[in-house]
Short mmCIF file of C-alpha atoms and ligand atoms in Angstrom, two decimals:
data_model
loop_
_atom_site.label_atom_id
_atom_site.label_comp_id
_atom_site.label_asym_id
_atom_site.label_seq_id
_atom_site.Cartn_x
_atom_site.Cartn_y
_atom_site.Cartn_z
CA UNK A 19 0.00 0.00 0.00
CA UNK A 20 2.77 2.47 0.92
CA UNK A 21 4.61 1.82 -2.36
CA UNK A 22 1.46 2.23 -4.43
CA UNK A 23 0.58 5.43 -2.57
CA UNK A 24 4.07 6.80 -3.12
CA UNK A 25 3.89 6.13 -6.85
CA UNK A 26 0.45 7.73 -7.15
CA UNK A 27 1.14 10.82 -5.04
CA UNK A 28 4.46 11.61 -6.67
CA UNK A 29 2.94 11.62 -10.16
CA UNK A 30 1.62 14.94 -11.47
CA UNK A 31 -2.07 15.25 -12.38
CA UNK A 32 -3.68 18.66 -11.92
CA UNK A 33 -7.37 18.89 -12.92
CA UNK A 34 -7.74 18.49 -16.69
CA UNK A 35 -4.34 16.77 -17.04
CA UNK A 36 -4.92 13.45 -15.31
CA UNK A 37 -3.33 11.22 -18.00
CA UNK A 38 -0.26 10.17 -15.96
CA UNK A 39 -2.45 9.06 -13.07
CA UNK A 40 -4.80 7.18 -15.40
CA UNK A 41 -1.85 5.24 -16.89
CA UNK A 42 -0.55 4.23 -13.45
CA UNK A 43 -3.99 3.02 -12.39
CA UNK A 44 -4.45 1.01 -15.61
CA UNK A 45 -1.08 -0.63 -15.07
CA UNK A 46 -2.17 -1.69 -11.56
CA UNK A 47 -5.30 -3.39 -12.92
CA UNK A 48 -3.97 -5.57 -15.75
CA UNK A 49 -6.69 -8.18 -15.30
CA UNK A 50 -9.46 -5.74 -16.15
CA UNK A 51 -10.65 -4.32 -19.41
CA UNK A 52 -10.81 -0.62 -18.61
CA UNK A 53 -12.35 2.19 -20.59
CA UNK A 54 -11.84 5.93 -20.63
CA UNK A 55 -14.88 8.11 -21.32
CA UNK A 56 -15.06 11.37 -23.28
CA UNK A 57 -13.94 13.58 -20.38
CA UNK A 58 -11.16 11.21 -19.28
CA UNK A 59 -12.78 9.27 -16.43
CA UNK A 60 -11.32 5.76 -16.14
CA UNK A 61 -14.03 3.14 -15.68
CA UNK A 62 -13.42 -0.40 -14.38
CA UNK A 63 -16.29 -2.88 -13.96
CA UNK A 64 -16.90 -6.11 -12.13
CA UNK A 65 -20.33 -7.31 -13.23
CA UNK A 66 -22.89 -8.89 -10.95
CA UNK A 67 -26.67 -9.46 -10.98
CA UNK A 68 -27.71 -7.22 -8.07
CA UNK A 69 -27.25 -3.53 -7.18
CA UNK A 70 -25.09 -1.41 -9.44
CA UNK A 71 -22.74 0.57 -7.19
CA UNK A 72 -20.62 3.40 -8.55
CA UNK A 73 -17.48 3.85 -6.45
CA UNK A 74 -15.59 7.00 -7.25
CA UNK A 75 -12.11 8.33 -6.48
CA UNK A 76 -10.92 11.49 -8.17
CA UNK A 77 -7.54 11.36 -9.92
CA UNK A 78 -6.92 15.10 -10.15
CA UNK A 79 -5.08 17.33 -7.71
CA UNK A 80 -4.93 21.08 -7.15
CA UNK A 81 -2.33 23.07 -9.08
CA UNK A 82 -1.71 26.22 -11.10
CA UNK A 83 -2.17 27.42 -14.69
CA UNK A 84 0.05 30.00 -16.40
CA UNK A 85 -1.72 33.26 -17.32
CA UNK A 86 1.17 35.57 -18.29
CA UNK A 87 4.92 35.58 -18.93
CA UNK A 88 6.74 38.89 -18.37
CA UNK A 89 9.79 40.18 -20.24
CA UNK A 90 12.17 38.89 -17.56
CA UNK A 91 10.66 35.42 -17.87
CA UNK A 92 8.66 35.39 -14.62
CA UNK A 93 5.31 33.59 -14.84
CA UNK A 94 2.00 34.76 -13.38
CA UNK A 95 -0.65 32.15 -12.71
CA UNK A 96 -4.19 31.30 -11.66
CA UNK A 97 -5.17 28.55 -9.25
CA UNK A 98 -6.66 25.20 -10.24
CA UNK A 99 -8.96 24.21 -7.40
CA UNK A 100 -8.83 25.35 -3.78
CA UNK A 101 -5.24 26.55 -3.46
CA UNK A 102 -4.33 28.51 -0.31
CA UNK A 103 -1.99 31.39 -1.26
CA UNK A 104 -0.46 31.37 2.23
CA UNK A 105 1.02 27.93 1.54
CA UNK A 106 2.74 29.10 -1.64
CA UNK A 107 5.82 31.28 -1.06
CA UNK A 108 8.88 29.03 -1.48
CA UNK A 109 6.76 26.25 -2.98
CA UNK A 110 8.08 24.28 -5.99
CA UNK A 111 6.06 23.44 -9.08
CA UNK A 112 6.43 20.91 -11.88
CA UNK A 113 4.92 21.34 -15.35
CA UNK A 114 3.63 18.48 -17.50
CA UNK A 115 6.81 18.55 -19.62
CA UNK A 116 8.99 18.25 -16.50
CA UNK A 117 9.97 21.93 -16.25
CA UNK A 118 10.50 22.93 -12.61
CA UNK A 119 10.06 26.29 -10.91
CA UNK A 120 9.82 28.01 -7.54
CA UNK A 121 7.19 30.41 -6.30
CA UNK A 122 8.34 33.86 -5.22
CA UNK A 123 6.40 36.68 -3.61
CA UNK A 124 6.59 40.45 -4.20
CA UNK A 125 7.67 42.67 -1.30
CA UNK A 126 4.63 43.10 0.96
CA UNK A 127 4.13 45.43 3.94
CA UNK A 128 1.86 42.94 5.70
CA UNK A 129 1.76 39.18 5.17
CA UNK A 130 -2.04 39.44 5.45
CA UNK A 131 -1.98 41.29 2.11
CA UNK A 132 -0.73 38.16 0.36
CA UNK A 133 -2.89 37.06 -2.54
CA UNK A 134 -2.56 35.27 -5.86
CA UNK A 135 -1.63 38.45 -7.71
CA UNK A 136 1.46 38.98 -5.49
CA UNK A 137 2.94 35.63 -6.43
CA UNK A 138 5.01 34.61 -9.43
CA UNK A 139 6.93 31.54 -10.64
CA UNK A 140 10.66 31.66 -11.34
CA UNK A 141 11.78 28.91 -13.74
CA UNK A 142 15.43 30.00 -13.74
CA UNK A 143 15.50 31.94 -17.01
CA UNK A 144 16.32 35.57 -17.82
CA UNK A 145 13.92 36.47 -20.63
CA UNK A 146 10.46 35.87 -22.03
CA UNK A 147 11.99 34.16 -25.09
CA UNK A 148 13.88 31.68 -22.92
CA UNK A 149 10.80 31.07 -20.77
CA UNK A 150 8.60 30.43 -23.82
CA UNK A 151 10.85 27.55 -24.85
CA UNK A 152 9.86 25.77 -21.62
CA UNK A 153 6.36 26.98 -20.75
CA UNK A 154 3.37 28.35 -22.68
CA UNK A 155 0.31 30.34 -21.59
CA UNK A 156 -2.25 27.81 -20.35
CA UNK A 157 0.27 25.20 -19.24
CA UNK A 158 -0.59 23.59 -15.92
CA UNK A 159 1.66 22.44 -13.10
CA UNK A 160 1.33 20.62 -9.81
CA UNK A 161 3.17 21.30 -6.56
CA UNK A 162 6.00 18.95 -5.66
CA UNK A 163 6.97 17.42 -2.35
CA UNK A 164 8.65 14.10 -1.49
CA UNK A 165 6.70 11.25 0.10
CA UNK A 166 7.72 10.69 3.72
CA UNK A 167 6.95 7.68 5.91
CA UNK A 168 6.61 8.54 9.60
CA UNK A 169 5.53 5.03 10.63
CA UNK A 170 1.78 5.06 11.10
CA UNK A 171 1.60 8.41 9.39
CA UNK A 172 2.39 9.13 5.78
CA UNK A 173 2.91 12.57 4.27
CA UNK A 174 2.91 13.80 0.67
CA UNK A 175 1.33 16.25 -1.70
CA UNK A 176 -1.79 14.92 -3.47
CA UNK A 177 -2.88 12.49 -0.75
CA UNK A 178 -6.10 14.27 -1.84
CA UNK A 179 -7.06 12.12 -3.55
CA UNK A 180 -4.50 9.49 -4.59
CA UNK A 181 -5.16 7.89 -1.23
CA UNK A 182 -8.63 7.01 -2.54
CA UNK A 183 -7.24 5.96 -5.93
CA UNK A 184 -4.98 3.51 -4.06
CA UNK A 185 -7.92 2.22 -1.99
CA UNK A 186 -10.13 1.75 -5.05
CA UNK A 187 -7.30 -0.07 -6.88
CA UNK A 188 -6.92 -2.38 -3.86
CA UNK A 189 -10.67 -2.89 -3.72
CA UNK A 190 -10.77 -4.01 -7.36
CA UNK A 191 -7.64 -6.17 -6.97
CA UNK A 192 -8.86 -7.95 -3.85
CA UNK A 193 -12.63 -8.11 -4.24
CA UNK A 194 -13.94 -11.63 -4.92
CA UNK A 195 -16.91 -12.21 -7.23
CA UNK A 196 -19.86 -10.29 -5.79
CA UNK A 197 -23.58 -10.27 -6.37
CA UNK A 198 -23.40 -6.51 -6.78
CA UNK A 199 -22.33 -4.90 -10.02
CA UNK A 200 -19.29 -2.84 -9.05
CA UNK A 201 -18.28 0.10 -11.22
CA UNK A 202 -15.07 1.77 -10.06
CA UNK A 203 -14.65 5.23 -11.56
CA UNK A 204 -11.42 7.15 -11.31
CA UNK A 205 -12.76 10.61 -12.05
CA UNK A 206 -11.34 13.79 -13.54
CA UNK A 207 -11.80 17.43 -12.50
CA UNK A 208 -13.20 17.00 -8.98
CA UNK A 209 -11.16 19.88 -7.59
CA UNK A 210 -12.75 22.34 -10.02
CA UNK A 211 -16.37 21.30 -9.37
CA UNK A 212 -17.07 17.54 -9.40
CA UNK A 213 -17.21 17.62 -13.18
CA UNK A 214 -16.01 14.14 -14.18
CA UNK A 215 -18.27 12.41 -11.65
CA UNK A 216 -21.29 14.21 -13.08
CA UNK A 217 -20.99 12.83 -16.61
CA UNK A 218 -19.71 9.44 -15.45
CA UNK A 219 -22.76 8.99 -13.21
CA UNK A 220 -25.08 9.84 -16.10
CA UNK A 221 -23.42 7.24 -18.31
CA UNK A 222 -23.32 4.53 -15.66
CA UNK A 223 -26.76 5.21 -14.16
CA UNK A 224 -25.95 3.49 -10.82
CA UNK A 225 -28.35 2.34 -8.10
CA UNK A 226 -25.99 3.63 -5.40
CA UNK A 227 -23.07 6.04 -5.28
CA UNK A 228 -20.10 5.82 -2.96
CA UNK A 229 -17.28 8.34 -3.17
CA UNK A 230 -13.96 7.85 -1.40
CA UNK A 231 -12.12 11.06 -0.60
CA UNK A 232 -10.14 12.83 2.10
CA UNK A 233 -11.68 14.96 4.83
CA UNK A 234 -10.32 17.46 7.33
CA UNK A 235 -9.64 16.79 11.02
CA UNK A 236 -10.05 18.75 14.25
CA UNK A 237 -7.15 17.15 16.12
CA UNK A 238 -4.27 19.64 15.79
CA UNK A 239 -3.37 22.64 18.04
CA UNK A 240 -6.21 25.20 18.02
CA UNK A 241 -7.83 23.44 15.06
CA UNK A 242 -11.38 24.20 14.00
CA UNK A 243 -13.99 22.25 15.92
CA UNK A 244 -14.47 18.98 14.06
CA UNK A 245 -15.04 15.56 15.51
CA UNK A 246 -12.67 13.67 13.19
CA UNK A 247 -9.16 12.59 14.24
CA UNK A 248 -6.26 10.88 12.53
CA UNK A 249 -5.95 7.20 13.46
CA UNK A 250 -9.49 6.78 14.80
CA UNK A 251 -10.85 4.99 11.75
CA UNK A 252 -12.66 5.52 8.48
CA UNK A 253 -14.90 8.59 8.48
CA UNK A 254 -18.49 8.09 7.39
CA UNK A 255 -19.76 11.33 5.92
CA UNK A 256 -22.97 12.88 7.22
CA UNK A 257 -22.69 16.10 5.23
CA UNK A 258 -20.50 18.60 3.44
CA UNK A 259 -21.41 21.52 1.19
CA UNK A 260 -22.20 19.27 -1.77
CA UNK A 261 -24.17 16.49 -0.09
CA UNK A 262 -26.36 15.32 2.74
CA UNK A 263 -25.45 11.64 2.74
CA UNK A 264 -28.48 9.46 1.99
CA UNK A 265 -29.70 8.05 5.34
CA UNK A 266 -29.93 4.50 3.97
CA UNK A 267 -26.33 4.54 2.67
CA UNK A 268 -24.95 6.29 5.75
CA UNK A 269 -26.75 3.92 8.14
CA UNK A 270 -25.68 0.90 6.08
CA UNK A 271 -22.04 2.00 6.34
CA UNK A 272 -22.38 2.35 10.13
CA UNK A 273 -24.08 -1.05 10.38
CA UNK A 274 -21.32 -2.69 8.29
CA UNK A 275 -18.56 -1.04 10.34
CA UNK A 276 -20.19 -2.24 13.58
CA UNK A 277 -20.76 -5.76 12.27
CA UNK A 278 -17.19 -6.13 10.99
CA UNK A 279 -15.41 -4.37 13.90
CA UNK A 280 -14.10 -1.66 11.60
CA UNK A 281 -13.11 1.51 13.48
CA UNK A 282 -15.16 4.47 12.23
CA UNK A 283 -16.10 8.04 13.08
CA UNK A 284 -18.90 10.28 11.86
CA UNK A 285 -17.89 13.21 9.69
CA UNK A 286 -19.73 16.52 9.58
CA UNK A 287 -17.76 18.83 7.29
CA UNK A 288 -18.74 22.50 7.28
CA UNK A 289 -17.23 23.20 3.85
CA UNK A 290 -16.03 21.44 0.70
CA UNK A 291 -17.54 18.71 -1.43
CA UNK A 292 -16.88 15.36 -3.05
CA UNK A 293 -17.87 13.41 -6.15
CA UNK A 294 -20.91 12.12 -4.24
CA UNK A 295 -22.28 15.66 -4.47
CA UNK A 296 -22.55 15.19 -8.24
CA UNK A 297 -23.50 11.50 -8.23
CA UNK A 298 -26.52 11.87 -5.92
CA UNK A 299 -28.09 14.49 -8.23
CA UNK A 300 -27.80 12.24 -11.29
CA UNK A 301 -30.99 11.73 -13.33
CA UNK A 302 -33.83 11.16 -10.83
CA UNK A 303 -31.46 10.90 -7.84
CA UNK A 304 -29.02 8.27 -6.59
CA UNK A 305 -28.74 7.33 -2.88
CA UNK A 306 -25.13 8.20 -2.15
CA UNK A 307 -22.59 8.36 0.63
CA UNK A 308 -18.90 8.84 1.25
CA UNK A 309 -16.12 6.99 3.01
CA UNK A 310 -13.57 9.63 3.99
CA UNK A 311 -9.93 9.32 4.94
CA UNK A 312 -9.08 11.74 7.78
CA UNK A 313 -6.29 14.00 6.52
CA UNK A 314 -4.35 16.82 8.17
CA UNK A 315 -3.18 19.87 6.20
CA UNK A 316 -5.51 19.24 3.24
CA UNK A 317 -4.50 21.16 0.10
CA UNK A 318 -0.98 21.78 1.40
CA UNK A 319 2.05 19.94 0.00
CA UNK A 320 2.24 17.95 3.23
CA UNK A 321 -1.09 16.17 3.52
CA UNK A 322 -0.90 13.61 6.35
CA UNK A 323 -2.87 10.36 6.61
CA UNK A 324 -2.73 7.39 8.99
CA UNK A 325 -2.27 3.84 7.68
CA UNK A 326 -4.76 2.48 10.23
CA UNK A 327 -7.45 4.71 8.73
CA UNK A 328 -6.56 3.42 5.27
CA UNK A 329 -7.01 -0.17 6.45
CA UNK A 330 -10.37 0.74 7.97
CA UNK A 331 -11.52 2.60 4.86
CA UNK A 332 -10.59 -0.33 2.61
CA UNK A 333 -12.36 -2.84 4.86
CA UNK A 334 -15.48 -0.68 4.89
CA UNK A 335 -15.44 -0.20 1.11
CA UNK A 336 -15.16 -3.98 0.65
CA UNK A 337 -18.02 -4.59 3.06
CA UNK A 338 -20.23 -2.12 1.17
CA UNK A 339 -19.32 -3.69 -2.18
CA UNK A 340 -20.47 -7.08 -0.89
CA UNK A 341 -23.51 -5.83 1.05
CA UNK A 342 -27.03 -6.99 0.32
CA UNK A 343 -28.69 -3.65 -0.52
CA UNK A 344 -32.42 -3.06 -0.77
CO1 CO B 426 -9.22 18.43 -2.66
ZN1 ZN B 427 -10.48 15.37 -2.83
#
């Protein structure tokens, strides 16, 4: 699991440029015939006669897109997804073609004045002409940061949401034949508005939706009030800004966790969204829920997860895949 997670998190796949991630996932599932839909979602099916369950894990990560190159060769940029400008000074970026750069900040009187427009990327060149050989307007990049193993806790950029990609790969690798029809969807463009999940759900027309994604925690010094902690188990979502989890799905997840002695905690998130927000509004409505992986420092380059929560999340996802649903 750690090796797979390292490979997935270290690859670069900002929203709209998920091809590298898709190739890694395909290579991990050689026994399946996979297909890629028009928007780039990767779809992997295990057919069965009963309920059709769409599992989703988004492949994309937050990043930046180049908006302007000045005559000295400095790049200005816009954010892709929910990037926090306060995390950015000194940050390193990597473009799709491998070009690297560092983020600098203009002289500011107060750090509180920091915003996107004060930041620039330095790719080590001295002119616009030189810069244009490496980077074009509209090119996208992800942040970089090495994977570190702290024992129970693992840290990297893009744990959101490669951690769920790894779990869904494991689910498909290890799941025996089931009565349910399992459709695993590795989605595109979640970070910019749950876009891949929306069209994938329409095409698949599932009976149930289950997203796997990261969630925040309330267990660090002076954190916001939130009853989710690292290491205390899989989080079963009650709500976020995109979804009120369907009571049947949420209660079924709790029942399965209890019955299988899987550690779990209830998640009430006061912001954010997941693919389930798009899936549950598909066609005439799809009962949907979310298994979340508690994660500290979400949307920083040092997102931290706990391996015990990953084990719990995988066990719960397997139990749901095999469950007898009404
Ligand atoms: Co995210
Ligand atoms: Zn996510």
